[in-house]
Coordinates of C-alpha atoms and ligand atoms in Angstrom, one line a residue:
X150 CA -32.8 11.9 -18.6
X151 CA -28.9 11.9 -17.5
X152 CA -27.1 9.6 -16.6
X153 CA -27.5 10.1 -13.0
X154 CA -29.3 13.2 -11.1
X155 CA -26.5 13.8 -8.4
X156 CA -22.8 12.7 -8.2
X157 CA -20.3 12.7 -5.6
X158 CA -17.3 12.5 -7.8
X159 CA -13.4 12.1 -6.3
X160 CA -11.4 15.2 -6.4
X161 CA -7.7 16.1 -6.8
X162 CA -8.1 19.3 -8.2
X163 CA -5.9 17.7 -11.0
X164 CA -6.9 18.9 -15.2
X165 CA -9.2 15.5 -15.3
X166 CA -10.8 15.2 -12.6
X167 CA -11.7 19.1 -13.0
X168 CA -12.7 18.6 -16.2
X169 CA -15.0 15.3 -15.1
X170 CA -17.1 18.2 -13.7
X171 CA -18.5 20.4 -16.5
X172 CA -18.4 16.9 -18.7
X173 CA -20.6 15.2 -16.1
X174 CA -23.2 17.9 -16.4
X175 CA -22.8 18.9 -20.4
X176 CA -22.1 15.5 -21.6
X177 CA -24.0 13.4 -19.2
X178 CA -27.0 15.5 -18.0
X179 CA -25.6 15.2 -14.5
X180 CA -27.2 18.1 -12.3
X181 CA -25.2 18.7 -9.7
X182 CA -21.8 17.4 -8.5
X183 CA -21.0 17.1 -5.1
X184 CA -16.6 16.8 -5.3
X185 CA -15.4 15.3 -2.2
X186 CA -11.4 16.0 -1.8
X187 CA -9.4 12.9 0.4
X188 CA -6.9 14.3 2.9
X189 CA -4.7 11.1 3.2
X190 CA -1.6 12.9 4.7
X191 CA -0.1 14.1 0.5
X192 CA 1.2 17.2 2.6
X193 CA -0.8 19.3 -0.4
X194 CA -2.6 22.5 1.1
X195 CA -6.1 21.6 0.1
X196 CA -7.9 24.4 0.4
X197 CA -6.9 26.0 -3.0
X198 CA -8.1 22.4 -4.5
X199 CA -11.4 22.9 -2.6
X200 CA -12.1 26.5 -4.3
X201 CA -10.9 24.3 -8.0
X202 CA -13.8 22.6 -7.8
X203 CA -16.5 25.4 -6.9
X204 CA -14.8 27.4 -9.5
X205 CA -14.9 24.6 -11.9
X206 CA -18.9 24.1 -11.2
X207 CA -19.4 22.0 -8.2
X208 CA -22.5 22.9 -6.0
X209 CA -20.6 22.0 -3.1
X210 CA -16.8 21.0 -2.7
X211 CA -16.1 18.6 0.5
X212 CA -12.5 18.3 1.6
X213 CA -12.5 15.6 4.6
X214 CA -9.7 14.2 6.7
X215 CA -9.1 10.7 7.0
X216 CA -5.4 10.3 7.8
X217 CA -5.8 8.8 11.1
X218 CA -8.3 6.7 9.9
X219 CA -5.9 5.7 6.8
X220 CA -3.0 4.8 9.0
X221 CA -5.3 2.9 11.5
X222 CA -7.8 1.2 9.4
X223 CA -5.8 0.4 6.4
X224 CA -2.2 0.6 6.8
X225 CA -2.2 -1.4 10.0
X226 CA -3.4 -4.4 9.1
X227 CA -1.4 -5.0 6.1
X228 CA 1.6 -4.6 8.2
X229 CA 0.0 -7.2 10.0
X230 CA 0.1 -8.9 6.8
X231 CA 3.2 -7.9 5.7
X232 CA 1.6 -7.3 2.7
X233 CA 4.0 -6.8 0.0
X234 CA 2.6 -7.1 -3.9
X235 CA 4.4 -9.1 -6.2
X236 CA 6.9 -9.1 -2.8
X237 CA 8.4 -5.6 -3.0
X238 CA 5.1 -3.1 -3.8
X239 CA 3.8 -2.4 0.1
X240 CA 0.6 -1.0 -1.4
X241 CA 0.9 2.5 -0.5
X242 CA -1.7 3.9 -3.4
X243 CA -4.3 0.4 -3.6
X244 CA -4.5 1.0 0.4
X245 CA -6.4 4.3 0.3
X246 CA -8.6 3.4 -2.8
X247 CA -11.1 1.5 -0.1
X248 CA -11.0 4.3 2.4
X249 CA -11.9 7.2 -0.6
X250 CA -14.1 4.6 -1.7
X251 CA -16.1 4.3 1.7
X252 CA -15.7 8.6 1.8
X253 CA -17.5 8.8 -1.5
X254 CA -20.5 6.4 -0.3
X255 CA -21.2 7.9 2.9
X256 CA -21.4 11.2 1.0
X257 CA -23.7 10.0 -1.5
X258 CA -26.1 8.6 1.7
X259 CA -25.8 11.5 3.3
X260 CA -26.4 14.3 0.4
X261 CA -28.9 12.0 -1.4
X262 CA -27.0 11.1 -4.6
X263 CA -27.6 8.4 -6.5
X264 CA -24.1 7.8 -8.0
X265 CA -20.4 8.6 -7.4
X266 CA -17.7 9.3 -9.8
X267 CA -13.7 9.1 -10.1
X268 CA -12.1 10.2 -12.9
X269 CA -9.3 6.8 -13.8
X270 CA -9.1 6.1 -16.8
X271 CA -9.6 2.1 -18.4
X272 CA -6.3 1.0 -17.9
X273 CA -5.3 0.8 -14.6
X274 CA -5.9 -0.7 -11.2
X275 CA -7.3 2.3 -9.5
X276 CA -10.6 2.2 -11.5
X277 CA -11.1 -1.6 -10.3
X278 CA -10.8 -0.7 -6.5
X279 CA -12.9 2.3 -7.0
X280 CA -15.7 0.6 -8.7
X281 CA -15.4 -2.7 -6.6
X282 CA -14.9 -1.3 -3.4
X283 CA -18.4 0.6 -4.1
X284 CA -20.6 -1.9 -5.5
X285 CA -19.3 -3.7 -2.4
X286 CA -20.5 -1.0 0.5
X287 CA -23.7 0.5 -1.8
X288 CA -24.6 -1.7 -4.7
X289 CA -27.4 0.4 -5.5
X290 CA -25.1 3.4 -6.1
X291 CA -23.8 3.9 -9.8
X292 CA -20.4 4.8 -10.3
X293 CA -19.9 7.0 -13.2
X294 CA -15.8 7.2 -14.9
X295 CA -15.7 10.3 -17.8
X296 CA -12.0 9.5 -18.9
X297 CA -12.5 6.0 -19.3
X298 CA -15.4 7.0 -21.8
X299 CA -14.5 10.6 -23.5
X300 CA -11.7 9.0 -25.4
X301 CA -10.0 12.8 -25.1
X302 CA -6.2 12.9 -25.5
X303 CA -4.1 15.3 -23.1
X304 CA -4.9 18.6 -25.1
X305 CA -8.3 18.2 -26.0
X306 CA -8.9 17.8 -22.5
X307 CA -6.9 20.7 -21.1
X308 CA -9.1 22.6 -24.1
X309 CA -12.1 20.7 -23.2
X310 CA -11.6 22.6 -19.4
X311 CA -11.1 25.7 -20.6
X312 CA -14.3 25.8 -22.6
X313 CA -15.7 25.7 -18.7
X314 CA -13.3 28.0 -17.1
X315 CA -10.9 25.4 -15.7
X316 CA -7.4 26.9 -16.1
X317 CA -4.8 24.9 -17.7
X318 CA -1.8 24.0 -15.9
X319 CA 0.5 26.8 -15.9
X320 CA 3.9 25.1 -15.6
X321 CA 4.3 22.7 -17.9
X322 CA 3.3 19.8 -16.9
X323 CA 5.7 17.1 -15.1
X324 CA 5.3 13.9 -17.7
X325 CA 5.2 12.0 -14.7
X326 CA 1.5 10.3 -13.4
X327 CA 2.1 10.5 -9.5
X328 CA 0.0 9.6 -6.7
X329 CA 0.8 10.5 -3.3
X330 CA -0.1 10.0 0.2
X331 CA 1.2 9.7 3.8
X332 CA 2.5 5.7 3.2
X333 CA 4.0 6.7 -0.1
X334 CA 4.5 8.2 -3.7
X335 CA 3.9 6.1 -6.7
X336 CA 5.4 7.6 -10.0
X337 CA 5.3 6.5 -13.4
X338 CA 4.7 7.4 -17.2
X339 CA 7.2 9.8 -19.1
X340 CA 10.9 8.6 -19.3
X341 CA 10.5 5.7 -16.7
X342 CA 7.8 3.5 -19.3
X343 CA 11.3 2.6 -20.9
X344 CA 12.1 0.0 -18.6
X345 CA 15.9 -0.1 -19.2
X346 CA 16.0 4.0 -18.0
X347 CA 17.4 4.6 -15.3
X348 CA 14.9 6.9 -12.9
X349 CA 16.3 10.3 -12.5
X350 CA 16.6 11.4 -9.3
X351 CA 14.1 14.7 -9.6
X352 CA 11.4 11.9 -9.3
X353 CA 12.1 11.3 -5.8
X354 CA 10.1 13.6 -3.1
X355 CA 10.4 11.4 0.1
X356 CA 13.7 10.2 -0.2
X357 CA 17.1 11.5 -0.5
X358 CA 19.9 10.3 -3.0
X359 CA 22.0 7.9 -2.0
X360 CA 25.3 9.4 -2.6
X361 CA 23.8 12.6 0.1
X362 CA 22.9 10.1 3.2
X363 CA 24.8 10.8 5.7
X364 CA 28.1 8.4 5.9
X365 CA 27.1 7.2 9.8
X366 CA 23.9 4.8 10.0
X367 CA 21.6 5.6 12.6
X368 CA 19.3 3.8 14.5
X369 CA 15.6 3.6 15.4
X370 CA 13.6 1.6 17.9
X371 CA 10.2 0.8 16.6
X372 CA 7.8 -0.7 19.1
X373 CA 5.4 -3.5 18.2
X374 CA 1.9 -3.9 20.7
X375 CA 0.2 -7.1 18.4
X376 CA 1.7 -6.5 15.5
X377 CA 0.8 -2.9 15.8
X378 CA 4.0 -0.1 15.7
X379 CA 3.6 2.0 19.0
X380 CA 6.3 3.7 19.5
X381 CA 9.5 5.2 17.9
X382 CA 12.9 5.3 20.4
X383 CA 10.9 4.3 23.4
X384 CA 8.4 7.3 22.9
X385 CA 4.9 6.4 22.5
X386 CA 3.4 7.8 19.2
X387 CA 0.4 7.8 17.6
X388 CA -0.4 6.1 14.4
X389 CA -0.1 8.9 11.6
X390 CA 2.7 10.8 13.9
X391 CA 4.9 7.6 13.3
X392 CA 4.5 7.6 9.7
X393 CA 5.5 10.7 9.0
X394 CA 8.2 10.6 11.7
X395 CA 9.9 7.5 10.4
X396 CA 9.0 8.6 6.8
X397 CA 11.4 11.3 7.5
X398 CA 14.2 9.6 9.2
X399 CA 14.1 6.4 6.8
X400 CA 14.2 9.1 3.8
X401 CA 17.2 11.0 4.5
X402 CA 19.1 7.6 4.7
X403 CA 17.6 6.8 1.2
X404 CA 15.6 3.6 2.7
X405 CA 12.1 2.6 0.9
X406 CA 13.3 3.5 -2.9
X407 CA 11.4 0.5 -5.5
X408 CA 12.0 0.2 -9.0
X409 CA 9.8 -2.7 -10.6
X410 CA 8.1 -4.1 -13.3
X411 CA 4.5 -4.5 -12.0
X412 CA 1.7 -6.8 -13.3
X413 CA -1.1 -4.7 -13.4
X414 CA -4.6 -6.6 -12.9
X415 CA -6.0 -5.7 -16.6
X416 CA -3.1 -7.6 -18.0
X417 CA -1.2 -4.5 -18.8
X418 CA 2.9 -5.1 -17.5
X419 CA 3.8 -1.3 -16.1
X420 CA 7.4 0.0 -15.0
X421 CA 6.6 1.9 -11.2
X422 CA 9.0 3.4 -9.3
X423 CA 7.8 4.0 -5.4
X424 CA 9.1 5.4 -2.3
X425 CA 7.6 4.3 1.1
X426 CA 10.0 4.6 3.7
X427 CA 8.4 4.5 6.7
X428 CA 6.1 1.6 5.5
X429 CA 8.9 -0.2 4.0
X430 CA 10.9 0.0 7.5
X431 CA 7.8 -1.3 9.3
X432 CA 6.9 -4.0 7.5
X433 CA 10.8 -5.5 7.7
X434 CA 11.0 -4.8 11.0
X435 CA 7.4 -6.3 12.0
X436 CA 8.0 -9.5 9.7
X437 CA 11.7 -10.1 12.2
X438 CA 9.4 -9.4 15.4
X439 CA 7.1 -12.4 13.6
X440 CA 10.0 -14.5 13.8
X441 CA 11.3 -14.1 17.0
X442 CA 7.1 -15.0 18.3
X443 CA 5.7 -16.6 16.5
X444 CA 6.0 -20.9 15.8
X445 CA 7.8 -22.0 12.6
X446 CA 4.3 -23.2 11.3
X447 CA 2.3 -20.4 11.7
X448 CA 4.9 -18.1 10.1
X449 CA 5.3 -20.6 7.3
X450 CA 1.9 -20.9 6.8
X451 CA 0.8 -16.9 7.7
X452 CA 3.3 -16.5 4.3
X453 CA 1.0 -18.3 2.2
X454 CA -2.1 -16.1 3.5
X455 CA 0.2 -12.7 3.5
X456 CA 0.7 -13.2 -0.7
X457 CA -3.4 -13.8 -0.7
X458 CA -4.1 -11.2 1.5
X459 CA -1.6 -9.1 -0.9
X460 CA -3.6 -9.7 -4.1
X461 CA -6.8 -8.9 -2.9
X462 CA -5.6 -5.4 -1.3
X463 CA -3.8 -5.0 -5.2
X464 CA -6.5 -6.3 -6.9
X465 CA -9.4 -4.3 -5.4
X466 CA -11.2 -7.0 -3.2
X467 CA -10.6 -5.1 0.3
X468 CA -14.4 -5.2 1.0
X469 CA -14.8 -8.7 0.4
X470 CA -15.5 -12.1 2.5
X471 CA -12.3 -13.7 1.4
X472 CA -10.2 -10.4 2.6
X473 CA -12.7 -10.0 6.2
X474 CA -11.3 -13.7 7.1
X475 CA -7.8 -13.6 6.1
X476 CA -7.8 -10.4 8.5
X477 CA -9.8 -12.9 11.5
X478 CA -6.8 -15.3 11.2
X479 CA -3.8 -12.1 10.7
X480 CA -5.2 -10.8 13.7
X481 CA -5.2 -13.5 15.4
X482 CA -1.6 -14.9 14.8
X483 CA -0.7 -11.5 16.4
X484 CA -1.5 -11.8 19.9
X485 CA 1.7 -12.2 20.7
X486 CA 3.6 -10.2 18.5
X487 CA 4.5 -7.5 20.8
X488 CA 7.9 -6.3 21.6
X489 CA 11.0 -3.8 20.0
X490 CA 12.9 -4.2 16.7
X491 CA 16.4 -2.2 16.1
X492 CA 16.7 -1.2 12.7
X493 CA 19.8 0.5 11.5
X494 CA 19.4 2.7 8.3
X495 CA 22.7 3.2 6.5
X496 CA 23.3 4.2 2.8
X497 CA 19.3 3.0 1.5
X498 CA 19.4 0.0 3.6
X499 CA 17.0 -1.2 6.9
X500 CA 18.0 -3.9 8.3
X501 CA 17.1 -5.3 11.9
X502 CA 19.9 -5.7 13.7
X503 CA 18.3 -6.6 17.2
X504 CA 14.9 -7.7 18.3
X505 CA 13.8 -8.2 21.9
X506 CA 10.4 -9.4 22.9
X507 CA 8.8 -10.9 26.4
X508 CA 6.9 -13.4 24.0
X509 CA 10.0 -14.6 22.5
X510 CA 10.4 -18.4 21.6
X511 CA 14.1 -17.8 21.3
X512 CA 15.5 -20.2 23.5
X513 CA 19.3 -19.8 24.3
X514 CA 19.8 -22.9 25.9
X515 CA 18.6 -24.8 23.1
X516 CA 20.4 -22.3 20.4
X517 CA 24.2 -21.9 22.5
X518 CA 26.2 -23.7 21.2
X519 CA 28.2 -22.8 24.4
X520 CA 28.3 -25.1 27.9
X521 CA 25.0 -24.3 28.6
X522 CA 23.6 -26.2 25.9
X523 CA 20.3 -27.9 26.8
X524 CA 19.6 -29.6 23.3
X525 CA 20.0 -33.7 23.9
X526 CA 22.0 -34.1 20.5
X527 CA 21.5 -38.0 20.6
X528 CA 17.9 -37.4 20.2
X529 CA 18.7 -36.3 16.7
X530 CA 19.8 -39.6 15.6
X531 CA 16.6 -40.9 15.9
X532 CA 14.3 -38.1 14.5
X533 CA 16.3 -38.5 11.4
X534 CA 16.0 -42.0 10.9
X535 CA 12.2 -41.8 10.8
X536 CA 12.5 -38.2 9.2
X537 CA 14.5 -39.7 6.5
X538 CA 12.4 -43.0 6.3
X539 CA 10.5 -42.2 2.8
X540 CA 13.4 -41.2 1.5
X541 CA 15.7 -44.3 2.3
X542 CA 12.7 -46.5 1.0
X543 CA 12.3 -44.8 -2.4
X544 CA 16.3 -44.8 -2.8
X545 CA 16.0 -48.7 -2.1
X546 CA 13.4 -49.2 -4.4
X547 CA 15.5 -46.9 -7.3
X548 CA 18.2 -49.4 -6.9
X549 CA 16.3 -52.7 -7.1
X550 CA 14.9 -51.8 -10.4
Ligands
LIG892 N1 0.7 0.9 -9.7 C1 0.3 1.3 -8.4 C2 -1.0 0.6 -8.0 O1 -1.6 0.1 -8.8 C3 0.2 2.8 -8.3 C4 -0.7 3.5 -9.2 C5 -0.6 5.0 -8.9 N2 -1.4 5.8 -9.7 C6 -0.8 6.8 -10.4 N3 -1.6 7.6 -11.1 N4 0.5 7.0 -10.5 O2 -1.3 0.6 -6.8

């Protein structure tokens, strides 16, 4: 007896997860694997990665689109949430681990297989989302991970695959790991895991160099509808069409470049470079609509629930109870954050330079400092000598000791 009679097993039509195939059925007594192929918006053709996997010995090779769903689903709400980990990652890669997740478990239901694999190895945060996020929609389903068991380095692996047929890469391989998908490209490993390197620029797909952007800054509109982005320049757009639209303007100016130390969940510290322009843009330009609608208390007190709501999409909780009400209150707070923000892009900077809304709180003739000044500054006196109250009795008391 295998491991597991059927698998639907998480495709790239990368050397590992090829090789997870012929090692699920040698090693594992596995009898047929079902590889199911995410279209997230990478840009890759897919196709060739769909014949991969027949060729490498799945019985049936799904390639399914989600992008729309992506964007909507995932992406949205933690712009609503201005989710940001560790306050700069925006979460581009631990967003669609969830989604491929739910992908892989309604395939199992539907083709009758009693577990689902991914092929991440033991040491990052990919292999908690996948495994969490599918105990948490099927609990009944196993989830199988090869290269966190075969203990095979680079080579043996590659030789490993070509025991089964599985070519091995002809170029030579980049040194970098890289994930990709419409919000972003996350890159590490090979000359970046020395964290004093500087990241050559080769690395960079989405984003242009600096020193190219053009020397005039240029401006975009982005429409909010409840904290949602609708529109780009006063054209209504839909949700993936934005993406990649402002992916491409924010990229030649060099916007949504990060280079940080991460804390990874198992403990490990990893150096990560990202670029995730468009979803870098958004979530600056959503968090300055926030401000201009929404109360001083519940933006100070939406932070708080933002840096929560941040480790649980990092940390591989999206299918949790915690996460479900964190996105009750989010969406509630954002009612009434509708209107435009005007972002310039200049030399690998976004900044909001205007923001109009018909919810805005702004009041000029409190704010002017002008003759039409509404503010009754004798009123302050006052509110500061009870604000101040604790204060003046603790300094008294200092003294009298
Ligand atoms: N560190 C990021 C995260 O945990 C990105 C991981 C991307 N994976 C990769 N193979 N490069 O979300």
């Amino acid at each position: 007896m295998g491991r597991a009679k059927k698998v639907v097993l998480a495709y790239s039509g990368g050397v590992d997860t090829s090789v997870c195939i012929p090692y699920l059925k040698q090693e594992w007594g596995v009898e047929e694997v079902i590889t199911l192929a995410a279209d997230l918006g990478q840009g890759d053709e897919l196709e060739p990665v769909r014949e991969k996997a027949l060729k490498s010995g799945a019985s049936q090779s799904l390639v399914i689109n989600a992008t729309d769903d992506f964007v909507k689903d995932y992406a949205f709400p933690a712009i609503q949430a201005n989710a940001l980990y560790e306050n700069r990652y925006p979460l581009s890669t631990a967003l669609a681990r969830p989604l491929i997740a739910k992908l892989l478990v309604d395939a199992a239901e539907q083709y009758g297989a009693d577990a689902v694999a991914h092929g991440c190895t033991g040491k990052g945060n990919d292999q908690v989302r996948f495994d969490v996020s599918i105990a948490a929609l099927n609990p009944n389903l196993k989830v199988l991970a090869p290269a966190r068991e075969w203990g095979m380095s680079r080579e043996e692996t590659i030789a490993y695959g070509e025991r089964y047929g599985i070519p091995s890469p002809v170029k030579k391989s980049s040194p970098y790991s890289i994930d990709k998908n419409l919000l972003g490209r996350a890159i590490e490993a090979g000359p970046l895991e020395d964290p004093w390197t500087e990241p050559p620029e080769d690395i960079y797909e989405m984003t242009g160099a600096i020193a190219d952007a053009p020397d005039q800054p240029e401006y975009v509109e982005i429409g909010f509808e409840q904290g949602i982005p609708v529109s780009l320049n006063g054209q209504a757009i839909g949700p993936a069409a934005l993406i990649q639209q402002l992916n491409g303007i924010a990229g030649a100016h060099s916007v949504g470049r990060i280079d940080m130390i991460e804390n990874r969940l198992v403990g490990i510290k990893s150096r990560e470079v990202y670029e995730t322009p468009a979803l870098s843009v958004l979530i600056d330009a959503h968090r300055d609509l926030e401000s201009l609608t929404l109360t001083a208390d519940l933006l100070h007190y939406k932070r708080g629930i933002e840096e929560t709501y941040s480790q649980m999409i990092y940390n591989g909780l999206w299918y949790s109870p915690l996460r479900d009400a964190l996105d009750a209150f989010v969406k509630k707070t954002q009612e009434r954050v509708t209107g435009t923000v005007r972002v310039k892009l200049f030399k690998g900077v976004a900044a909001a330079i205007g923001r109009k809304s018909a919810n805005s709180l702004y009041a000029t003739e409190l704010a002017t400092y002008g003759a039409e000044d509404r503010f009754d500054h004798r009123a302050a006196e006052g509110f500061i000598y009870i604000w101040g109250m604790p204060t003046r009795v603790w300094s008294q008391k200092q003294r009298s000791m």
